[in-house]
Coordinates of C-alpha atoms in Angstrom, one line a residue:
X1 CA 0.0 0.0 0.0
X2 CA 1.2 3.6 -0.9
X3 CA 1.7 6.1 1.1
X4 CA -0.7 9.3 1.4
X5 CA 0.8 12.0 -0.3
X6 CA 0.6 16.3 0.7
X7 CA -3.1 17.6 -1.0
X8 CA -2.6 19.3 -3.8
X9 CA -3.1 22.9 -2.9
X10 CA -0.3 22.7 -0.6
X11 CA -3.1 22.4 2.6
X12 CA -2.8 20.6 5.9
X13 CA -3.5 17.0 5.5
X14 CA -7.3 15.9 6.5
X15 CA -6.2 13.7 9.8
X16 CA -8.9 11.1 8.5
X17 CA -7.0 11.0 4.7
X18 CA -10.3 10.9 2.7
X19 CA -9.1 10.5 -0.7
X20 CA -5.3 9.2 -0.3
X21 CA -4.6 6.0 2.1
X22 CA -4.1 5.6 5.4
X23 CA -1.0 5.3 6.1
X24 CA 0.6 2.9 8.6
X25 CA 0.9 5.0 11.5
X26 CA -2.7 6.6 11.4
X27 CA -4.1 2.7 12.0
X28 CA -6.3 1.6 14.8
X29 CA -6.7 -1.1 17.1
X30 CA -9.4 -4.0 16.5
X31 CA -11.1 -2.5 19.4
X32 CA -11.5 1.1 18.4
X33 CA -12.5 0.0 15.0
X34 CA -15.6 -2.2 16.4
X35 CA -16.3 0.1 18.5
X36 CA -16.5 2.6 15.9
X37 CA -18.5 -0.4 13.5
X38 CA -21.3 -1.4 15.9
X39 CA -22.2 2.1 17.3
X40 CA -22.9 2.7 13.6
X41 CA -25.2 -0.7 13.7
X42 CA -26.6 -0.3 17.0
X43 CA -29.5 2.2 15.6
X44 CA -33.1 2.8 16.8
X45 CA -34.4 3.4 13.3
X46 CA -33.5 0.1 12.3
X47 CA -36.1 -1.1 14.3
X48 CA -38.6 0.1 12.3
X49 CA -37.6 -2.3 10.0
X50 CA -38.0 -4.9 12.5
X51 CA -41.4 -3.7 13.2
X52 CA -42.8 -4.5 9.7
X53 CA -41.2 -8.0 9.7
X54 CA -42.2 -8.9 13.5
X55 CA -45.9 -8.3 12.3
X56 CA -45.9 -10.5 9.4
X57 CA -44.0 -14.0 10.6
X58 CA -44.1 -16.5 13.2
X59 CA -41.1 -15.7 15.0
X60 CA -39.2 -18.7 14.0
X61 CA -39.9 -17.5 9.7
X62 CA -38.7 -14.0 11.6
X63 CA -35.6 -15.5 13.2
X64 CA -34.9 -17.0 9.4
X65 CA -35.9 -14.1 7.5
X66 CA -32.9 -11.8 10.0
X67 CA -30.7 -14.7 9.6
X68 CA -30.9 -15.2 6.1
X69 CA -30.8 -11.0 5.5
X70 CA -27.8 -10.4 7.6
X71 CA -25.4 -13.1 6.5
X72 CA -25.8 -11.6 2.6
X73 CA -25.3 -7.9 4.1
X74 CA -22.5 -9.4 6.9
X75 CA -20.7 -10.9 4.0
X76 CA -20.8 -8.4 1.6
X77 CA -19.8 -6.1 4.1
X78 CA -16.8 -7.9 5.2
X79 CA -15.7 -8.7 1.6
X80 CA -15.5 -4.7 1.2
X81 CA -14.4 -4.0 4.6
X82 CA -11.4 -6.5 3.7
X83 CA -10.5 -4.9 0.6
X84 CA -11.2 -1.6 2.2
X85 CA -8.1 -2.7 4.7
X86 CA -5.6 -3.9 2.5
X87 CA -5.8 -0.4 0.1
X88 CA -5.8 2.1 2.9
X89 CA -9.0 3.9 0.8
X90 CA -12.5 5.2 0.8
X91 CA -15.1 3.4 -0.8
X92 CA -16.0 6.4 -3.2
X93 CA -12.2 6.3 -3.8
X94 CA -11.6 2.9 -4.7
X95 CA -14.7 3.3 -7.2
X96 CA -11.8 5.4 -9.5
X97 CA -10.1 2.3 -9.8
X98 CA -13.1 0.6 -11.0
X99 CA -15.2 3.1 -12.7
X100 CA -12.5 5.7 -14.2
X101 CA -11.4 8.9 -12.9
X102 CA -14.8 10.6 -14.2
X103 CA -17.1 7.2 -14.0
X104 CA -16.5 7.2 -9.8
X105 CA -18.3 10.3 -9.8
X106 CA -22.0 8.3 -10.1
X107 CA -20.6 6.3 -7.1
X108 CA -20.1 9.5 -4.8
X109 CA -23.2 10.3 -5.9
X110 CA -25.5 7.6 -5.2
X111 CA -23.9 7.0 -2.3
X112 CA -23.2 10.5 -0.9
X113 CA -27.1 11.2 -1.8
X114 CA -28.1 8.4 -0.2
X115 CA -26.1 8.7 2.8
X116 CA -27.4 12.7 3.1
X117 CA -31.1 11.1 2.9
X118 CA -30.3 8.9 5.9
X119 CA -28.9 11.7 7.9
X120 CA -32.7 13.4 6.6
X121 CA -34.4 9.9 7.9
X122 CA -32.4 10.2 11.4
X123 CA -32.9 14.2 12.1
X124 CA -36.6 14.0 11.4
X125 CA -37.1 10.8 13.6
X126 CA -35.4 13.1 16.5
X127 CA -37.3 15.9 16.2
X128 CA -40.8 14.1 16.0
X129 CA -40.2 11.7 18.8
X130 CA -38.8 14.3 21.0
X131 CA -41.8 16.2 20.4
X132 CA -44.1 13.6 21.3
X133 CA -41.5 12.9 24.7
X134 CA -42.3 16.4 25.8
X135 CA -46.4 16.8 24.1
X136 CA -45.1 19.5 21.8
X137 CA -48.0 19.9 19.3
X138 CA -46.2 23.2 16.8
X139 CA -43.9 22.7 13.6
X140 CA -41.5 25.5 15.0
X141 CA -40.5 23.2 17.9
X142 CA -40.1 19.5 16.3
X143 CA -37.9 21.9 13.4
X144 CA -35.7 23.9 16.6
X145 CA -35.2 20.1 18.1
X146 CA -33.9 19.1 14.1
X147 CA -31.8 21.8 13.5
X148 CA -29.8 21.9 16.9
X149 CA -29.7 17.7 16.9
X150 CA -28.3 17.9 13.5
X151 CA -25.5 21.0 14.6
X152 CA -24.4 18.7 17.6
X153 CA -24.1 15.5 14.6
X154 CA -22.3 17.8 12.1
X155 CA -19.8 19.0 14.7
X156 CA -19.2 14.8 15.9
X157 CA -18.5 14.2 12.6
X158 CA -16.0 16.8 11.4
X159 CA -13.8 15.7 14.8
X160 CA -13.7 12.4 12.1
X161 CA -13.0 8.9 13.2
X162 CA -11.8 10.2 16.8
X163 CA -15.3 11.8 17.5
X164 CA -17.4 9.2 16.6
X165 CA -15.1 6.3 18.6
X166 CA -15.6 8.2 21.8
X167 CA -19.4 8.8 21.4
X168 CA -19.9 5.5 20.1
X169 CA -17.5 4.2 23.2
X170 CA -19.8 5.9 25.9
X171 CA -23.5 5.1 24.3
X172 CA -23.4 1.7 22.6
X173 CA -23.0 -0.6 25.9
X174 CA -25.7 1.9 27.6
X175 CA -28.4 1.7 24.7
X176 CA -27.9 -2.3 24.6
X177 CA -28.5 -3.1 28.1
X178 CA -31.2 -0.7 28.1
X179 CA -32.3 -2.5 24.7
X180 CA -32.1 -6.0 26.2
X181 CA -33.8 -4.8 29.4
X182 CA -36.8 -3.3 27.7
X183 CA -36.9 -7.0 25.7
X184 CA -37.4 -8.8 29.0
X185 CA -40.6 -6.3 30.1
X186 CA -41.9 -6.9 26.5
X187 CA -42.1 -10.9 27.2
X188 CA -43.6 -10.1 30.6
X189 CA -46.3 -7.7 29.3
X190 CA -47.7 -10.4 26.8
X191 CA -47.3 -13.5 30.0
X192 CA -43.9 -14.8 28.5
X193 CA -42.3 -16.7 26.2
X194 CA -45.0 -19.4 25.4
X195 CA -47.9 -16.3 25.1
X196 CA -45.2 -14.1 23.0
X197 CA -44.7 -17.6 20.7
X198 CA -48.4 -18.0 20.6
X199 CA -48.9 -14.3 18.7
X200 CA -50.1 -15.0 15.1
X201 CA -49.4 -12.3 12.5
X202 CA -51.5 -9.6 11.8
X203 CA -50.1 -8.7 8.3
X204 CA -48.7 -10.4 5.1
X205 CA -45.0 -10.1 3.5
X206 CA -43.1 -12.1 1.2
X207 CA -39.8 -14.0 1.8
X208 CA -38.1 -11.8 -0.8
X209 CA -39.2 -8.4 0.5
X210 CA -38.7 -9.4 4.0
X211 CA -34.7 -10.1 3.2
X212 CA -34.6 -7.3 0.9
X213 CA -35.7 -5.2 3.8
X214 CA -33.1 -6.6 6.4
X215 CA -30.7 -6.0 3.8
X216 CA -31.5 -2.2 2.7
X217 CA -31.0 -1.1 6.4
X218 CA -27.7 -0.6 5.9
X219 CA -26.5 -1.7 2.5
X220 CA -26.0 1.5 1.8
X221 CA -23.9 2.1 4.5
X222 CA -22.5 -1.0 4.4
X223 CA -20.7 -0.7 1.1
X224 CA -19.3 2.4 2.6
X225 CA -17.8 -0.1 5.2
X226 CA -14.2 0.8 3.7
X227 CA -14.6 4.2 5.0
X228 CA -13.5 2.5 8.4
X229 CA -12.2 -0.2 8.0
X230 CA -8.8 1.2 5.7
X231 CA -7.8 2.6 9.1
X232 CA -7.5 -1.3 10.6
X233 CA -4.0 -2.8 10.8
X234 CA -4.5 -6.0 8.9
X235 CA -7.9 -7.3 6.7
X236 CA -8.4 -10.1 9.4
X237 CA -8.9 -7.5 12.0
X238 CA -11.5 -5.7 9.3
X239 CA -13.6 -8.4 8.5
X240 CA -14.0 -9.5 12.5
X241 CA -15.3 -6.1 13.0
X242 CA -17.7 -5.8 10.5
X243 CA -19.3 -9.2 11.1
X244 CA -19.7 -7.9 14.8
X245 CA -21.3 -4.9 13.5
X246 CA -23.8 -5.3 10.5
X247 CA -24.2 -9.7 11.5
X248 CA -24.8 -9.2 14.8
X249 CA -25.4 -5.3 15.7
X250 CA -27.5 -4.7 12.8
X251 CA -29.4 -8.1 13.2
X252 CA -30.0 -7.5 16.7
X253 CA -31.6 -4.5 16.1
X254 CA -34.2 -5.8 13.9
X255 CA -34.5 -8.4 16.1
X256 CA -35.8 -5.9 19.0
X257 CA -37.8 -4.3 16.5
X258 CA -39.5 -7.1 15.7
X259 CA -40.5 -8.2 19.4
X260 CA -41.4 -3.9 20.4
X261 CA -44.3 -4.4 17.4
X262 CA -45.0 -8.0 18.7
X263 CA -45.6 -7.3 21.9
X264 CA -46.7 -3.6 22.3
X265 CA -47.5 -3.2 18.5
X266 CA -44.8 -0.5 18.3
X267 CA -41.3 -1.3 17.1
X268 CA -39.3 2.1 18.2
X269 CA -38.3 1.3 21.4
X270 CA -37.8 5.0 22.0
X271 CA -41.7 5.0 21.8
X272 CA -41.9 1.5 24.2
X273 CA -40.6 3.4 26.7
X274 CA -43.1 6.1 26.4
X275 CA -45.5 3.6 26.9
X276 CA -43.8 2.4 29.9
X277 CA -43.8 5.9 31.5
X278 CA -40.0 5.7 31.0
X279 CA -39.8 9.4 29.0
X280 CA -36.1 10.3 30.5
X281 CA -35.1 6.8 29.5
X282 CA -36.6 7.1 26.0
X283 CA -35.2 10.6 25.7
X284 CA -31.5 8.7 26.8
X285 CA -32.0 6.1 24.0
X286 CA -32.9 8.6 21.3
X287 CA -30.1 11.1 21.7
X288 CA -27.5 9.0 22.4
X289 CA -28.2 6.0 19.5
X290 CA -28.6 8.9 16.7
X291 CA -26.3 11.2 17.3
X292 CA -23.4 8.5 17.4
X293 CA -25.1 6.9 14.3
X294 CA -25.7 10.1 11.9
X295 CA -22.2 11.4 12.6
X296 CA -21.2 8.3 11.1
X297 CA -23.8 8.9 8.3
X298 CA -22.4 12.9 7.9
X299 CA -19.2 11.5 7.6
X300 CA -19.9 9.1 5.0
X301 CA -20.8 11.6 2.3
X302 CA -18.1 13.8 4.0
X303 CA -15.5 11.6 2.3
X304 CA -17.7 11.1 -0.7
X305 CA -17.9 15.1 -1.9
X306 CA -14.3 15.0 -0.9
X307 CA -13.8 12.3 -3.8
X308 CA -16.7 14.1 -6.6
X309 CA -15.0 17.6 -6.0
X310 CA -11.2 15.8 -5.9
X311 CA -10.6 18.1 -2.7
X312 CA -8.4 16.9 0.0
X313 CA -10.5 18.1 3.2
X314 CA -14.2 16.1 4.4
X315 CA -15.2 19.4 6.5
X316 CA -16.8 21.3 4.1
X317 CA -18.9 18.6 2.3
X318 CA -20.1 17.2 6.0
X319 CA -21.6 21.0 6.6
X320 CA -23.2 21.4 3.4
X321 CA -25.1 17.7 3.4
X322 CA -25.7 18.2 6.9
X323 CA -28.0 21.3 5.9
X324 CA -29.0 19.4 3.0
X325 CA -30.3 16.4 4.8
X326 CA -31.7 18.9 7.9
X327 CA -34.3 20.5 4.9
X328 CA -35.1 17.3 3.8
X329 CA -35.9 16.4 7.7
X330 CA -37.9 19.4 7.5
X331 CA -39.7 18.5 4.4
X332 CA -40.9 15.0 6.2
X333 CA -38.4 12.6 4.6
X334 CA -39.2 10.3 7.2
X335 CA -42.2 8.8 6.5
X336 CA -40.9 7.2 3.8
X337 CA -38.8 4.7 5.1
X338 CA -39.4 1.3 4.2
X339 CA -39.5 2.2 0.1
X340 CA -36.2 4.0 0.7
X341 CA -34.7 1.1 2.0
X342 CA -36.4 -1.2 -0.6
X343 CA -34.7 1.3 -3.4
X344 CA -31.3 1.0 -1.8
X345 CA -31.3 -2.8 -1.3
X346 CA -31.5 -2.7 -5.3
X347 CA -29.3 0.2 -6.8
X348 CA -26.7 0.3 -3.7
X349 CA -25.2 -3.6 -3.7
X350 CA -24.8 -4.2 -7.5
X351 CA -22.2 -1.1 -7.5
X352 CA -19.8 -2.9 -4.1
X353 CA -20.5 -5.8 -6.3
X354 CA -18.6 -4.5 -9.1
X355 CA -16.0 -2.9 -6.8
X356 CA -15.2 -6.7 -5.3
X357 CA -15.3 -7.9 -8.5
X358 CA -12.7 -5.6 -10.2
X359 CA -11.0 -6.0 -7.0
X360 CA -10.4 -9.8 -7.1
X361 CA -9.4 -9.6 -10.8
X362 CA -7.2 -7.0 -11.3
X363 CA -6.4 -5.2 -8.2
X364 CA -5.2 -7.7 -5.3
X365 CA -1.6 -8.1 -6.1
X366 CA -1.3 -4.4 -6.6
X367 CA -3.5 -2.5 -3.9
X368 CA -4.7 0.1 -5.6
X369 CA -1.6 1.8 -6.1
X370 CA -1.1 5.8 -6.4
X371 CA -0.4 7.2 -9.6
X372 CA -1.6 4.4 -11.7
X373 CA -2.9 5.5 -14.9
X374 CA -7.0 5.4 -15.1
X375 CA -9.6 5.9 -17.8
X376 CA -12.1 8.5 -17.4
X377 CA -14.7 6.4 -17.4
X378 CA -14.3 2.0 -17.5
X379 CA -17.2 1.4 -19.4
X380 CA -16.9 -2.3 -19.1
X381 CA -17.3 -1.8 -15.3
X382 CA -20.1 1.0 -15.7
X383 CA -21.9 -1.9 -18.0
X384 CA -21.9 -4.3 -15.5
X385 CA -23.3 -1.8 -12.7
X386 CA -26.2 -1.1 -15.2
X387 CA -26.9 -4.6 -16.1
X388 CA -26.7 -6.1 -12.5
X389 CA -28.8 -3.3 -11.0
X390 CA -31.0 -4.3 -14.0
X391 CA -31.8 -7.6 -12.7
X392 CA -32.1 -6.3 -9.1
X393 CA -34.7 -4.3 -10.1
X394 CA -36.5 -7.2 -12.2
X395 CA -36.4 -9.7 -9.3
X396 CA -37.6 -6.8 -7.2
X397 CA -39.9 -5.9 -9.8
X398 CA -41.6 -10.1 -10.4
X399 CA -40.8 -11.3 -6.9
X400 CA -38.3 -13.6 -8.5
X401 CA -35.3 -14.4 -5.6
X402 CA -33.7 -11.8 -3.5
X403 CA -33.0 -8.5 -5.4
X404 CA -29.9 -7.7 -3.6
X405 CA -28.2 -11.0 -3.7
X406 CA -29.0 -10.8 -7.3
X407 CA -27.4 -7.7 -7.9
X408 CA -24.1 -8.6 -5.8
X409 CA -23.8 -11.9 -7.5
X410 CA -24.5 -10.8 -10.7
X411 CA -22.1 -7.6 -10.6
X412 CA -19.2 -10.0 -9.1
X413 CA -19.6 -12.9 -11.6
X414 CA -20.4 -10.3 -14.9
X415 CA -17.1 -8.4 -13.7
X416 CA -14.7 -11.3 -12.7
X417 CA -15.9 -13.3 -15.9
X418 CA -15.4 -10.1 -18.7
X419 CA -11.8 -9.2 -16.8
X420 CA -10.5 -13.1 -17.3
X421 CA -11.9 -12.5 -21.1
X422 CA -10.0 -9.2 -21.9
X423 CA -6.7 -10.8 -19.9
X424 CA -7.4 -14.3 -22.0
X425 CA -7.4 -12.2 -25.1
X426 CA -4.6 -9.3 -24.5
X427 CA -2.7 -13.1 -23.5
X428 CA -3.3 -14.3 -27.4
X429 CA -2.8 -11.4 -29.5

C-alpha cells in the first residue's frame, strides 16, 4: 500500500486521509475499529424495519428471514471492509479504480445522496419523537429540536473517526443493556415466552421483501464499510469487525424491532418506553443511538464530496449535506422509510458488487496503487453496474429471488468473468 501524499493545494492534511490512504501509523486497534463499527449498527431506526417483519412472521420465519438478510449484508460487508483494509482507501475512492477517474463520480453520488437522505431519515425521527417525549404539538419546535440535533451530529463528525469512537464508546453498551432490558418487560407484558410464541401475525409479506428489507437497512452504509475499516491494521482484523457490527449489531436490532411491534404493537423502542412511563429513559435512548449513528452517516458523504469535488478536506462537504439532509428532515423525509430502504437494497449492492469484483481480478496483487494511470470512465465496469442493477430491479420488480443478492452476485460474476476475457485475449494477440 502507498503512502498518502501532501493535497494538492499545498493544505494541511485531512487527519482522516479521505481521498489518499491511510498510512501505517494513522491505524487503529481491532477495538477502536468495532467500536466505531457497531455504534454505527446499533440504531433505533432500524427497528422500524423490525417492526414491519415482527408483524408478518411467526417468530421462528422471523428468526430466518434476520438470519438469512444479515449473512448476505454481513458478507458483503466484510468482503469490502477487507478490501477496504488492505488499500488504505475510501469506498468512493476505490470506485476510481473501477469506474475511471470521471465514471467514480455516479458512485459519490448515489452514495453521498443516499447517505445525506439517511442523515434526513435520522434528524426528522429526532425531532418528531422528542416532540411527542415532551407533548409538543407546533412545527416550530419539532424543526428547533432538528436543527440543533443535527449541529451537535455535524460537529461529531468533522472531529472524524476520533469523534465518533468516543461517542460510540460511551452510548453503545448503555443503549444495549437498556435494549435488552426493555426486551425482557416486553415478554412479561404479553405472559412470557410461550404467550409471546403464541402471537399470530397480523399482516402479510413475502420472503423476498422481507430479506430485501433486512438488507436495505444498511446496505447503503454498508458498502461504505471501507470508510473505516482502511484505518485497521490488517484485513483479518476488518472483517471480525464488520461481522460484529452489520451480522450481529445490525441483526440485533431488527430483532428488538420485531419483538417492540410483537408485543406492544410498536417497534421504536424509544416509543416502548413512552408507553412504559420511561420518557427520561426514552429521551437517553434517542439522543445518544442517533447522534453516534448520523455522525457516522455525515461523515460518510463527508468523504464522498471529498472524492466528486477531488478536494483533499471532508469538512466542508459534511456542513453542506448536513443542511441538505436537515431540509429534507424538515420537508418530512421520514415517512418514507421502508421504500427508501427497498430502493437502496436494489441500486446500492450491485455497484460494491462491481468494486469486489474488479478488485479480485485486477487489483489484489497491486493495492490500488497511487499514480496508476486510469480511464475516465471504465465502461466495461459502468456496464456491469447497469446490467446487475437491472436484474435487481427485475427480481424486485416479479418477486423472482432476492434482489440484492441478485445484484451482488450478478455484478461480481459479470465483472470477474469479462476481466478473465479481456486478460485471455490481451494473452493471445
Amino acid at each position: 500500500m502507498s503512502q498518502s501524499a501532501e493535497p494538492a493545494d499545498g493544505g494541511a492534511v485531512d487527519p482522516d486521509y479521505p481521498v489518499t490512504p491511510v498510512p501505517p501509523h494513522a491505524r487503529k486497534t481491532f477495538f477502536s475499529l468495532a467500536v466505531v463499527l457497531l455504534g454505527f449498527t446499533v440504531f433505533t431506526p432500524t427497528m422500524l424495519a423490525g417492526a414491519e417483519l415482527g408483524i408478518a412472521f411467526s417468530f421462528g420465519d422471523l428468526l430466518l428471514m434476520i438470519a438469512l438478510g444479515s449473512i448476505i449484508l454481513g458478507t458483503y460487508v466484510v468482503l469490502l471492509g477487507w478490501i477496504g483494509a488492505r488499500t488504505g482507501l475510501t469506498t468512493v475512492v476505490m470506485a476510481r479504480y473501477s469506474l475511471g477517474t470521471r465514471g467514480s463520480k455516479l458512485a459519490s453520488v448515489l452514495l453521498g445522496g443516499t447517505q445525506i437522505g439517511w442523515y434526513g431519515v435520522i434528524i426528522g425521527t429526532v425531532g418528531e419523537l422528542t416532540a411527542q417525549a415532551m407533548g409538543w404539538e407546533s412545527f416550530a419546535a419539532k424543526a428547533a429540536v432538528m436543527i440543533a440535533s443535527s449541529a451537535l451530529m455535524c460537529l461529531t463528525a468533522c472531529y472524524g473517526y476520533r469523534g465518533m469512537y468516543w461517542v460510540s464508546l460511551v452510548a453503545t453498551p448503555l443503549i444495549l443493556v437498556l435494549a435488552v432490558w426493555v426486551v425482557f418487560r416486553s415478554l412479561d407484558e404479553v405472559g412470557g415466552w410461550d404467550a409471546f410464541l403464541g402471537i399470530e401475525p397480523s399482516t402479510s409479506m413475502t420472503a423476498a421483501v422481507a430479506i430485501t428489507t433486512v438488507v436495505g437497512t444498511f446496505v447503503s452504509a454498508g458498502t461504505q464499510a471501507p470508510n473505516w475499516t482502511r484505518f485497521a491494521r490488517s484485513g483479518s482484523q476488518a472483517m471480525w469487525a464488520c461481522l460484529i457490527a452489520f451480522l450481529f449489531g445490525n441483526g440485533l436490532m431488527i430483532l428488538f424491532g420485531a419483538i417492540g411491534a410483537i408485543t406492544f404493537g410498536e417497534g421504536d423502542f424509544v416509543l416502548v418506553l413512552y408507553q412504559l412511563g420511561l420518557v427520561g429513559w426514552g429521551l437517553f435512548l434517542l439522543f445518544g443511538n442517533l447522534w453516534k449513528s448520523n455522525a457516522d452517516t455525515a461523515y460518510a458523504f463527508g468523504v464522498a464530496g471529498a472524492e466528486l469535488f477531488e478536494r483533499p478536506r471532508k469538512v466542508p462537504f459534511i456542513i453542506g449535506g448536513s443542511i441538505i439532509g436537515t431540509v429534507l428532515a424538515l420537508a418530512g423525509m421520514h415517512q418514507h422509510l421502508v421504500q427508501y430502504l427497498v430502493l437502496l437494497g436494489i441500486f446500492i449492492p450491485p455497484l460494491g458488487g462491481v468494486i469486489i469484483g474488479d478488485y479480485l481480478a485486477r487489483w489484489r496483487r497491486s493495492q490500488m496503487p497511487q499514480g496508476a494511470v486510469l480511464p475516465r470512465f471504465d465502461v466495461m465496469n459502468l456496464g456491469v453496474y447497469a446490467v446487475a442493477s437491472a436484474l435487481a430491479w427485475a427480481s424486485d420488480h416479479w418477486e423472482i429471488a432476492i434482489p440484492p443478492l441478485v445484484g451482488i452476485v450478478a455484478a461480481i460474476v459479470l465483472t470477474t468473468a469479462l476481466r478473465a476475457s479481456e486478460r485471455t485475449r490481451s494473452t493471445t494477440t
